[in-house]
Amino acid sequence: MAWSGMRGLSVFISDIRNCQNKEQERLRVDKELGNVRTRFKNEKGLTPYEKKKYVWKMLYIYMLGYDVDFGHMEAVSLISSPKYPEKQVGYIVTSCLLNENHDFLRLAINTVRNDIIGRNETFQCMALTLVGNIGGREFAESLAPDVQKLLISSSCRPLVRKKAALCLLRLYRKNPDVVNVDGWSDRMAQLLDERDLGVLTSSMSLLVALVSNNHDAYWSCVPKCVKILERLARNQDVPQEYTYYGIPSPWLQVKIMRALQYFPTIEDPNTRRSLFEVLQRILMGTDVVKNVNKNNASHAVLFEALALVMHLDAEKDMMSQCVALLGKFIAVREPNIRYLGLENMTRMLMVTDVQDIIKRHQAQIITSLKDPDISIRRRALDLLYGMCDVSNAKDIVEELLQYLSTADFAMREELSLKAAILAEKFAPDLSWYVDVILQLIDKAGDFVSDDIWFRVVQFVTNNEDLQPYAAVKAREYLDKPAIHETMVKVSAYLLGEYSHLLARRPGCSPKEIFSIIHEKLPTVSTPTIPILLSTYAKILMHTQPPDPELQNQIWAIFSKYESCIDVEIQQRAAEYFALSRKGADLMDILAEMPKFPERQSALIKKAEDTEADTAEQSAIKLRAQQQTSNALVVTDQRPANGTPPVNQLTLVKVPSISNVDDNLAEGLTEENGALSIVDPQPPDILGDLLGPPAIEGPPGAAIHSEHNLVSGLEGASNAEETLAITPVDEQTNAVQPIGNIADRFNALCLKDSGVLYEDPYIQIGIKAEWRAQHGRFVLFLGNKNTAPLVSVQALILPPSHLKIELSLVPETIPPRAQVQCPLEVVNLRPSRDVAVLDFSYTFGTHVVNVKLRLPAVLNKFLQPISMSADDFFPQWRSLSGPPLKLQEVIRGVRPMPLVEMANLFNSCRMMVCPGLDPNPNNLVVSTTFYSESTRAMLCLMRIETDPADRTQLRVTVASGDPMLTFELKEFVKEQLVSIPTASRVPAQAQPTNSPSALSDPGAMLAGLL
């Protein structure tokens, strides 16, 4: 910028640059600000030149980081100047200093509008730049129609129309409800006939924004987009200034292909053929060269073309060509290109059937595992994981195991998990699976989760032929001088159960097995000792008649640990010592673990999570997420080997509330009996809980609730009231659902994404976000077939405590397509009633109607809060007695360890506060509930358990609202009673601090109990 004639500004800038320190600079700035303030106060004596100079100084000071809280009026007033120099300063300084909510902007709206509708092109461009930079709502309401007229005006020069398109784009992105684009499809089609590439590029940016919200209105633009792309690809009539390193307008090519990806498919055969010819030319004409800038531009076009090829589900030959091209890229020296090649190969694997072609590059992909760049190594790992099947699983897993020894610590956990998943999914035989898991533990024990060794124990327990082999392998690993503690656990467990099968092998007598395991005892941590004690008891049980020397050695160990400070170890030692004296009866008491029921493992679930996460990172998913209000249709393409496709509605899963599905032992048996809670020896700070009897609810709450239920069922005037309070699980349709609807709903109550309903024709998924009393669902309606679903209707039947708004659902879902429908939820008051989605559609002769509960349940409006003793107890004492504090003894509780119960409360958005209760068998919980009526309401809770009878417990709930207290107590009761039956980790695998942990039938004392 030239400062000719503005000597004062030049001198000021020189003074600032010559300051020796920050303090000198601040003093000089303060002096100048004082001078500017004085001159602005005497505004009548200021010439336009002086005002311009001082406004420039003010902007420079602002750019240095100092607050400038004056002079805004002078900057705005310069906009109305008739001369270009002053007007230019006014527009620049105003757009820098003021935001869209500043009151002074209202003073400039008329002046800006006059410049826009005027004939001076320079003034028009400055005004459009200001409006585009600020983009406020008032600007959009007042100026959007004029900007639209400029854009479609045939009398305006391309420079003005280009700026008008970008200005309108900004206004539309910022305020889509204000900018009227109804009926703009024809106008956009006309704009695409423009020969000037600058106007075309700006108009294409606007088109991308328009079709991202509603592509149906712009089908007429598709053939013209293809023609423009064809013109650019053939380099026809492209000015030199729009050619970048020999590539015709790469930014325009990228925008066109991105816009085309918002359309589900292209039906017109001529248009589709022309488009594929262009894409073929792009694929064939792109190669790696030495010039970095040209590489960047050509690869931007190429990778967008690849995304479009995948989106349009091109023919197999073109897909093969894409994979071959990516195969070249993953072998070049440039790391960015290798990364993009691996990433796009993974993306292609998720949406197209090219797995066999990608396998040809397996050696190069494995080489990428050793790349110096960790990002490339991660992408290579993802690709190997995705391309693995039965035919190449052995090679890939062995490569992963070999790489594990030298891999970064940041990758070892992911490597271990994926190797274990692949070994389980594609094992040619179970002995190979056992070998892989044991190698994993041996090479990366610190990074192997308990789920992995739990799972191998399940396999061995359920397969008798595998038990001798597993015991032999465990015995071999114990011979190593130093092994990881996880290896000690799994080896001790397997040898405790099955070492008697090796009695005839050399080095496998009971005494030798005991000796080699006992050598590891001094090296393990406290949680592992109970597993070893259980193993000793098992060895003693299998040694019949008993070996006196071995028996005395083991008894000495039990006797030693009877005085251990750890309660779990102490109790095991004492009980095993007593039980081991029963002689032959020990065979019945310590019988082998029974077979586990068949169920999906946690590792396979994690595999699905990984696939869903990778899918959501794809270009199609990212663009699908950009829509905010209207339904967006995205095509659904099937991948190879049955993995979930990009748009299948598995969504992003969150970990389950516990690892019950992966644990080793069966659930606890229920026993009847009264709850006996013994006061701990220390003074019970929460002792007031033990006083009043259990109260079912606040005065009148139960009666009021029952009255509402009866009146709702008998006197409801419409279907909405009835459906909101009646069960919706048992429904009859000719088309049967896949999976249990109630189980899907219960799972979504504890996580925010997953499948709500599925049948042979449709899959309905949910993804949700919750903030205070507000929630936002996105319903994913996916057509699984090659024919459309018609007569689609969705009606929300909300209970009275929820305000729900559903966006318009299209009547037809195209073949293999997915519709996303946003749903806004506001919680008005506490209640456990649920909203119902009344959904229907027609497929062929089948008319399907289902009523699905939506997981907008009470715990979704909770926010966990951590509390110290100083914060908790004053609140707890202030909420004394009913109806603000309610207590109930709950019977028929599903038995679970205390840790698992804490995980359940955490999954329900309630914070377990450790150390507040002196009794270790109790839990103290705190959370905050949000609704329109209560705002933020603190909720406190205490759960008292009886170690002798896990089937019952006592719950006390307190809050500042009687209805909230009652509803929260009933919600907790439902969660504790309705926990599904699940197998659990045996006590020796997952010790607890409970004195009666050994009474769990999942422990090795199952036979006795």
XYZ file of C-alpha atoms in Angstrom, residues 163-698:
536
model
C -17.937 -11.021 -6.301
C -21.753 -11.103 -6.186
C -21.707 -14.929 -6.333
C -19.199 -15.170 -3.490
C -21.111 -12.578 -1.460
C -24.376 -14.489 -1.936
C -22.602 -17.723 -0.958
C -21.480 -16.177 2.329
C -24.967 -14.824 3.073
C -26.559 -18.187 2.261
C -24.140 -20.138 4.449
C -24.649 -17.728 7.321
C -28.430 -17.237 7.025
C -29.983 -19.900 4.763
C -33.476 -19.072 6.020
C -33.173 -15.420 5.002
C -31.725 -15.781 1.507
C -34.556 -16.776 -0.825
C -33.311 -19.359 -3.330
C -36.699 -20.808 -4.287
C -36.896 -21.299 -8.030
C -33.186 -20.703 -8.471
C -32.540 -23.948 -10.321
C -33.126 -22.348 -13.741
C -30.985 -19.347 -12.840
C -28.147 -21.573 -11.653
C -28.390 -23.516 -14.906
C -28.088 -20.220 -16.803
C -25.066 -19.223 -14.758
C -23.383 -22.499 -15.755
C -23.578 -21.391 -19.395
C -21.213 -18.512 -18.564
C -17.984 -18.596 -20.551
C -15.949 -16.574 -18.034
C -14.183 -19.061 -15.766
C -14.045 -16.618 -12.849
C -17.829 -16.307 -12.752
C -18.123 -20.071 -13.316
C -15.834 -20.864 -10.386
C -17.690 -18.537 -8.030
C -21.076 -19.798 -9.225
C -19.943 -23.387 -8.725
C -19.056 -22.638 -5.099
C -22.603 -21.328 -4.682
C -24.037 -24.420 -6.386
C -22.145 -26.725 -4.011
C -23.742 -24.954 -1.049
C -27.214 -25.122 -2.626
C -27.139 -28.814 -3.548
C -25.710 -29.742 -0.150
C -29.032 -28.677 1.352
C -31.394 -29.783 -1.436
C -30.124 -31.466 -4.578
C -33.547 -32.380 -5.977
C -34.179 -28.897 -7.362
C -30.913 -28.792 -9.303
C -30.980 -31.882 -11.517
C -30.989 -29.587 -14.562
C -27.481 -28.435 -13.574
C -25.951 -31.930 -13.807
C -25.535 -32.118 -17.620
C -24.073 -28.606 -17.674
C -21.602 -29.490 -14.920
C -20.487 -32.481 -16.964
C -20.064 -30.284 -20.067
C -17.921 -27.797 -18.134
C -15.826 -30.651 -16.764
C -15.455 -32.034 -20.284
C -14.365 -28.613 -21.556
C -11.740 -28.317 -18.840
C -10.475 -31.868 -19.222
C -9.923 -31.318 -22.936
C -8.415 -27.875 -22.273
C -10.842 -26.228 -24.681
C -11.132 -22.431 -24.574
C -9.357 -22.107 -21.192
C -7.531 -18.764 -20.817
C -3.902 -18.880 -19.786
C -4.565 -17.054 -16.509
C -6.817 -19.941 -15.434
C -4.253 -22.604 -16.220
C -2.162 -23.680 -13.235
C 1.061 -25.492 -14.186
C -0.605 -26.772 -17.343
C -3.763 -27.918 -15.521
C -6.931 -26.112 -16.644
C -8.559 -24.482 -13.579
C -8.034 -27.357 -11.103
C -10.072 -25.589 -8.421
C -13.110 -25.460 -10.734
C -12.743 -29.144 -11.633
C -12.687 -30.054 -7.949
C -15.800 -27.972 -7.209
C -17.740 -29.545 -10.090
C -16.928 -33.102 -9.005
C -17.782 -32.261 -5.414
C -21.162 -30.868 -6.480
C -21.904 -34.021 -8.509
C -21.338 -36.176 -5.426
C -24.413 -34.668 -3.780
C -26.625 -36.280 -6.422
C -27.426 -39.934 -5.648
C -26.767 -41.133 -9.171
C -26.876 -40.016 -12.800
C -29.583 -41.845 -14.717
C -29.220 -40.251 -18.154
C -26.976 -42.661 -20.145
C -25.441 -39.950 -22.356
C -24.531 -37.735 -19.413
C -23.189 -40.707 -17.466
C -21.102 -41.871 -20.426
C -19.676 -38.386 -20.979
C -18.825 -38.060 -17.318
C -17.035 -41.402 -17.186
C -15.057 -40.474 -20.284
C -13.887 -37.315 -18.513
C -13.043 -39.259 -15.364
C -11.166 -41.802 -17.470
C -9.133 -38.992 -19.018
C -8.299 -37.617 -15.545
C -7.240 -41.045 -14.295
C -5.099 -41.735 -17.326
C -3.522 -38.281 -17.456
C -2.381 -37.979 -13.849
C 1.107 -38.993 -12.859
C 3.718 -38.042 -10.285
C 6.168 -35.357 -11.471
C 8.998 -33.480 -9.793
C 7.191 -30.137 -9.540
C 5.478 -30.069 -6.141
C 2.934 -27.403 -7.094
C 1.821 -29.297 -10.161
C 1.605 -32.490 -8.136
C -0.609 -30.818 -5.569
C -2.990 -29.458 -8.190
C -3.197 -32.607 -10.304
C -3.681 -34.835 -7.256
C -6.406 -32.578 -5.872
C -8.305 -33.194 -9.123
C -7.435 -36.884 -9.179
C -8.542 -37.733 -5.662
C -11.801 -35.833 -6.100
C -12.310 -37.840 -9.307
C -11.693 -41.050 -7.346
C -14.299 -40.009 -4.796
C -16.783 -39.383 -7.623
C -16.004 -42.731 -9.246
C -16.695 -44.490 -5.950
C -19.849 -42.450 -5.406
C -21.277 -43.310 -8.829
C -20.425 -47.007 -8.450
C -18.492 -47.194 -11.696
C -17.844 -50.331 -13.703
C -15.363 -52.912 -12.456
C -12.784 -51.976 -15.126
C -12.650 -48.365 -13.989
C -12.407 -49.453 -10.373
C -9.499 -51.696 -11.289
C -7.834 -48.789 -13.021
C -8.291 -46.639 -9.909
C -6.700 -49.289 -7.710
C -3.799 -49.697 -10.140
C -3.213 -45.955 -10.091
C -3.295 -45.876 -6.298
C -0.882 -48.802 -6.301
C 1.620 -46.583 -8.108
C 1.090 -43.788 -5.605
C 1.784 -45.898 -2.524
C 5.220 -46.719 -3.944
C 6.463 -43.169 -4.661
C 8.938 -41.253 -2.483
C 6.658 -38.319 -1.660
C 5.068 -39.121 1.722
C 1.940 -37.010 1.158
C 1.134 -38.957 -2.004
C 1.749 -42.293 -0.256
C -0.596 -41.226 2.507
C -3.333 -40.208 0.072
C -2.903 -43.420 -1.877
C -3.327 -45.604 1.202
C -6.241 -43.540 2.487
C -8.117 -43.744 -0.816
C -7.445 -47.459 -1.141
C -9.039 -47.922 2.269
C -11.989 -45.792 1.208
C -12.435 -47.808 -1.975
C -12.336 -50.982 0.061
C -15.257 -49.718 2.125
C -17.556 -48.846 -0.771
C -16.648 -51.081 -3.714
C -15.890 -54.707 -4.491
C -12.191 -54.360 -5.253
C -10.682 -56.428 -2.475
C -9.132 -58.986 -4.837
C -7.463 -56.228 -6.872
C -6.108 -54.494 -3.777
C -4.613 -57.799 -2.605
C -2.141 -57.566 -5.486
C -0.487 -54.647 -3.681
C -0.289 -56.440 -0.326
C 3.527 -56.549 -0.313
C 3.828 -52.797 -0.868
C 1.190 -52.084 1.778
C 3.116 -54.222 4.262
C 6.252 -52.251 3.370
C 4.351 -49.069 4.273
C 4.018 -50.437 7.815
C 7.700 -49.613 8.242
C 7.423 -46.075 6.827
C 9.164 -43.351 8.900
C 5.887 -41.363 9.015
C 3.513 -42.689 11.683
C 0.487 -41.341 9.796
C 1.373 -43.520 6.823
C 1.944 -46.496 9.107
C -1.537 -46.018 10.592
C -3.150 -45.823 7.148
C -1.286 -48.963 6.077
C -2.512 -50.750 9.189
C -6.106 -49.678 8.496
C -5.843 -50.913 4.915
C -4.333 -54.271 5.874
C -7.044 -54.718 8.446
C -9.780 -53.919 5.928
C -8.436 -56.134 3.127
C -7.909 -59.193 5.297
C -10.008 -62.311 4.705
C -9.608 -66.067 5.107
C -7.249 -66.340 2.147
C -4.614 -63.898 3.398
C -5.298 -63.688 7.138
C -2.360 -65.898 8.061
C 0.161 -63.805 6.139
C -1.197 -60.474 7.349
C -1.426 -61.486 10.997
C 2.094 -62.904 10.943
C 3.359 -59.641 9.445
C 1.562 -57.683 12.165
C 3.098 -59.902 14.842
C 6.536 -59.452 13.342
C 6.064 -55.678 13.145
C 4.758 -55.554 16.708
C 8.229 -55.969 18.200
C 9.539 -52.787 16.547
C 6.329 -50.730 16.333
C 5.939 -47.398 18.115
C 4.323 -47.505 21.520
C 1.606 -45.233 20.117
C 0.583 -47.978 17.685
C 1.067 -51.149 19.689
C -2.329 -51.148 21.351
C -4.104 -50.689 18.010
C -1.861 -53.297 16.390
C -2.583 -55.817 19.136
C -6.318 -55.274 18.982
C -6.489 -55.579 15.201
C -4.276 -58.653 15.104
C -6.485 -60.314 17.725
C -9.651 -59.389 15.835
C -8.311 -60.724 12.541
C -7.102 -63.920 14.185
C -10.554 -64.509 15.660
C -12.523 -63.627 12.515
C -10.423 -65.523 9.973
C -8.617 -68.250 11.906
C -8.071 -71.326 9.679
C -7.984 -73.423 12.848
C -8.289 -72.698 16.565
C -4.779 -73.854 17.441
C -3.412 -71.115 15.162
C -5.677 -68.632 16.960
C -4.253 -69.704 20.341
C -0.708 -69.337 18.990
C -1.429 -65.817 17.749
C -2.945 -64.608 21.019
C -0.123 -66.034 23.102
C 2.436 -64.428 20.802
C 0.577 -61.136 21.143
C 0.725 -61.333 24.916
C 4.377 -62.337 24.808
C 5.441 -59.480 22.514
C 3.158 -56.681 23.683
C 1.720 -57.645 27.037
C 1.385 -54.068 28.242
C -0.819 -53.269 25.260
C -3.058 -56.340 25.346
C -6.394 -55.681 27.027
C -8.021 -58.220 29.320
C -10.722 -58.763 26.680
C -8.184 -60.559 24.502
C -7.085 -63.167 27.019
C -10.637 -63.553 28.327
C -11.644 -64.470 24.790
C -8.951 -67.089 24.277
C -10.002 -68.710 27.564
C -13.577 -68.846 26.266
C -12.441 -70.579 23.079
C -10.364 -73.108 24.958
C -13.139 -73.824 27.475
C -15.695 -74.413 24.718
C -13.461 -76.692 22.581
C -12.308 -79.860 24.300
C -9.933 -80.803 21.479
C -8.109 -77.525 21.956
C -7.560 -77.850 25.713
C -4.445 -80.101 25.697
C -2.795 -77.974 23.002
C -3.493 -74.729 24.879
C -2.131 -76.194 28.103
C 1.063 -77.322 26.326
C 1.608 -73.867 24.834
C 1.010 -72.216 28.205
C 3.541 -74.571 29.768
C 6.122 -73.675 27.093
C 5.784 -69.949 27.691
C 6.271 -70.413 31.447
C 9.731 -71.830 30.703
C 10.876 -68.412 29.550
C 12.959 -66.562 32.161
C 10.909 -63.363 31.892
C 7.301 -63.186 30.737
C 4.628 -60.521 31.026
C 2.168 -60.664 33.893
C -0.746 -61.126 31.486
C 0.996 -64.280 30.235
C 1.255 -65.469 33.832
C -2.507 -64.956 34.234
C -3.569 -66.819 31.113
C -1.002 -69.594 31.586
C -1.953 -70.112 35.226
C -5.639 -70.196 34.361
C -5.206 -72.703 31.524
C -2.867 -74.943 33.504
C -5.145 -74.824 36.539
C -8.036 -76.081 34.442
C -6.284 -78.471 32.062
C -2.791 -79.389 33.354
C -4.123 -82.818 34.357
C -4.456 -83.552 30.608
C -0.644 -83.324 30.334
C 0.223 -85.616 33.225
C 1.999 -88.165 30.981
C 4.173 -85.563 29.258
C 7.691 -84.956 30.567
C 7.941 -81.904 32.811
C 4.174 -81.719 33.277
C 3.593 -83.552 36.521
C 1.465 -81.664 39.087
C 4.532 -80.955 41.202
C 6.478 -79.568 38.225
C 3.528 -77.489 37.038
C 3.117 -76.062 40.530
C 6.820 -75.342 40.841
C 7.126 -73.406 37.594
C 3.980 -71.363 38.285
C 5.026 -70.662 41.856
C 8.332 -69.263 40.580
C 6.340 -66.403 39.050
C 4.493 -65.522 42.277
C 7.084 -63.019 43.592
C 7.059 -61.121 40.291
C 3.308 -60.499 39.945
C 1.115 -57.717 41.320
C -1.600 -58.122 43.920
C -4.550 -58.612 41.485
C -2.814 -61.637 39.905
C -2.183 -63.515 43.176
C -5.833 -64.694 43.518
C -5.588 -66.350 40.087
C -2.450 -68.201 41.186
C -4.086 -69.319 44.441
C -7.028 -70.673 42.440
C -4.587 -72.511 40.183
C -2.874 -74.097 43.212
C -6.260 -75.283 44.495
C -7.071 -76.767 41.082
C -3.709 -78.552 40.912
C -4.347 -79.983 44.367
C -7.821 -81.070 43.295
C -6.483 -82.928 40.240
C -3.770 -84.688 42.296
C -5.699 -87.683 43.596
C -4.550 -89.443 45.658
C -2.805 -86.372 47.020
C 0.950 -86.004 46.985
C 1.799 -85.236 50.643
C 4.803 -83.107 49.757
C 2.875 -81.045 47.166
C -0.088 -80.783 49.495
C 2.051 -79.430 52.321
C 3.713 -76.898 50.038
C 0.369 -75.550 48.815
C -1.117 -75.571 52.324
C 1.858 -73.539 53.529
C 1.154 -70.941 50.861
C -2.559 -70.805 51.783
C -1.639 -70.459 55.434
C 0.781 -67.633 54.661
C -1.799 -65.627 52.742
C -4.563 -66.133 55.339
C -3.130 -63.068 57.081
C -2.710 -60.993 53.909
C -3.934 -57.397 54.188
C -5.766 -57.708 50.862
C -9.259 -59.014 51.640
C -9.684 -60.877 48.329
C -6.394 -62.781 48.716
C -7.036 -63.429 52.404
C -10.486 -64.888 51.794
C -9.356 -67.064 48.904
C -6.474 -68.468 50.931
C -8.690 -69.187 53.939
C -11.467 -70.832 51.947
C -9.148 -72.835 49.694
C -7.240 -74.015 52.793
C -10.463 -75.231 54.363
C -11.842 -76.770 51.186
C -8.625 -78.564 50.299
C -8.966 -80.702 53.443
C -12.108 -82.370 52.093
C -10.066 -84.891 50.077
C -11.855 -86.548 47.192
C -14.868 -84.223 47.621
C -12.638 -81.492 46.224
C -13.277 -82.921 42.736
C -16.919 -81.875 42.948
C -16.225 -78.587 44.658
C -13.644 -77.329 42.171
C -15.114 -78.799 38.995
C -14.073 -77.499 35.598
C -15.701 -74.353 34.271
C -18.738 -75.210 32.096
C -18.904 -74.177 28.460
C -19.762 -70.572 27.794
C -22.880 -69.717 25.770
C -22.217 -68.682 22.199
C -22.166 -64.902 21.863
C -20.440 -62.184 19.940
C -17.174 -61.206 21.532
C -16.071 -57.741 22.493
C -13.278 -58.008 19.927
C -15.750 -58.430 17.063
C -17.728 -55.497 18.430
C -14.589 -53.413 18.421
C -14.020 -54.526 14.843
C -17.430 -53.156 13.907
C -16.660 -49.923 15.735
C -13.415 -49.537 13.801
C -15.158 -50.156 10.487
C -17.897 -47.661 11.338
C -15.336 -45.021 12.326
C -13.387 -45.544 9.112
C -16.572 -45.343 7.086
C -17.591 -42.089 8.653
C -14.307 -40.546 7.639
C -15.121 -41.111 3.981
C -15.915 -38.205 1.699
C -19.520 -39.261 1.256
C -20.110 -39.344 4.994
C -18.428 -36.021 5.580
C -20.545 -34.325 2.976
C -23.660 -36.020 4.306
C -22.956 -34.496 7.707
C -22.772 -30.976 6.290
C -26.527 -30.749 5.843
C -28.282 -29.103 8.759
C -32.039 -29.108 8.231
C -33.411 -30.844 5.152
C -33.214 -34.556 4.380
C -30.222 -35.551 2.293
C -30.185 -38.692 0.149
C -26.863 -40.495 -0.148
C -26.311 -43.624 -2.192
C -25.464 -46.869 -0.435
C -22.883 -49.103 -2.048
C -22.028 -52.564 -0.809
C -18.439 -53.427 0.038
C -16.576 -56.643 -0.269
C -16.533 -59.436 2.312
C -19.662 -58.301 4.102
C -18.164 -55.404 6.010
C -20.525 -52.500 6.701
C -20.690 -50.087 3.768
C -20.031 -46.390 4.054
C -23.668 -45.523 4.481
C -24.951 -48.578 6.281
C -26.646 -47.491 9.428
C -24.330 -49.141 11.926
C -23.102 -45.630 12.748
C -20.464 -44.908 15.333
C -20.795 -47.183 18.315
C -19.659 -46.393 21.818
C -18.242 -49.016 24.180
C -20.843 -50.946 26.162
C -21.408 -50.142 29.807
C -19.176 -52.995 30.852
C -17.333 -55.957 29.476
C -20.004 -58.439 30.524
C -20.248 -59.893 27.018
C -16.591 -60.817 27.087
C -16.220 -62.009 30.632
C -15.627 -65.622 31.446
C -18.122 -66.753 34.046
C -21.886 -67.083 34.109
C -24.084 -64.564 35.962
C -24.781 -64.856 39.650
C -27.690 -66.940 40.931
C -30.451 -65.027 42.680
C -31.175 -65.783 46.281
C -34.090 -64.599 48.380
C -33.590 -63.004 51.695
C -33.951 -59.815 53.601
C -31.499 -57.008 53.095
C -29.117 -56.819 56.018
C -26.913 -53.773 55.931
C -24.359 -53.691 58.701
C -23.124 -50.337 59.881
C -19.402 -49.981 59.268
C -17.136 -49.476 62.217
C -16.262 -45.850 61.337
C -18.997 -43.298 62.025
C -21.388 -43.287 59.032
C -21.529 -39.720 57.741
C -24.502 -40.714 55.593
C -26.195 -42.442 58.492
C -29.476 -40.635 58.055
C -30.147 -43.058 55.212
C -30.627 -45.931 57.604
C -33.352 -44.222 59.581
C -36.648 -43.719 57.786
C -38.397 -46.629 56.115
C -38.438 -47.009 52.345
C -40.808 -44.573 50.679
C -42.197 -45.309 47.243
C -42.517 -41.718 46.095
C -43.431 -38.165 47.034
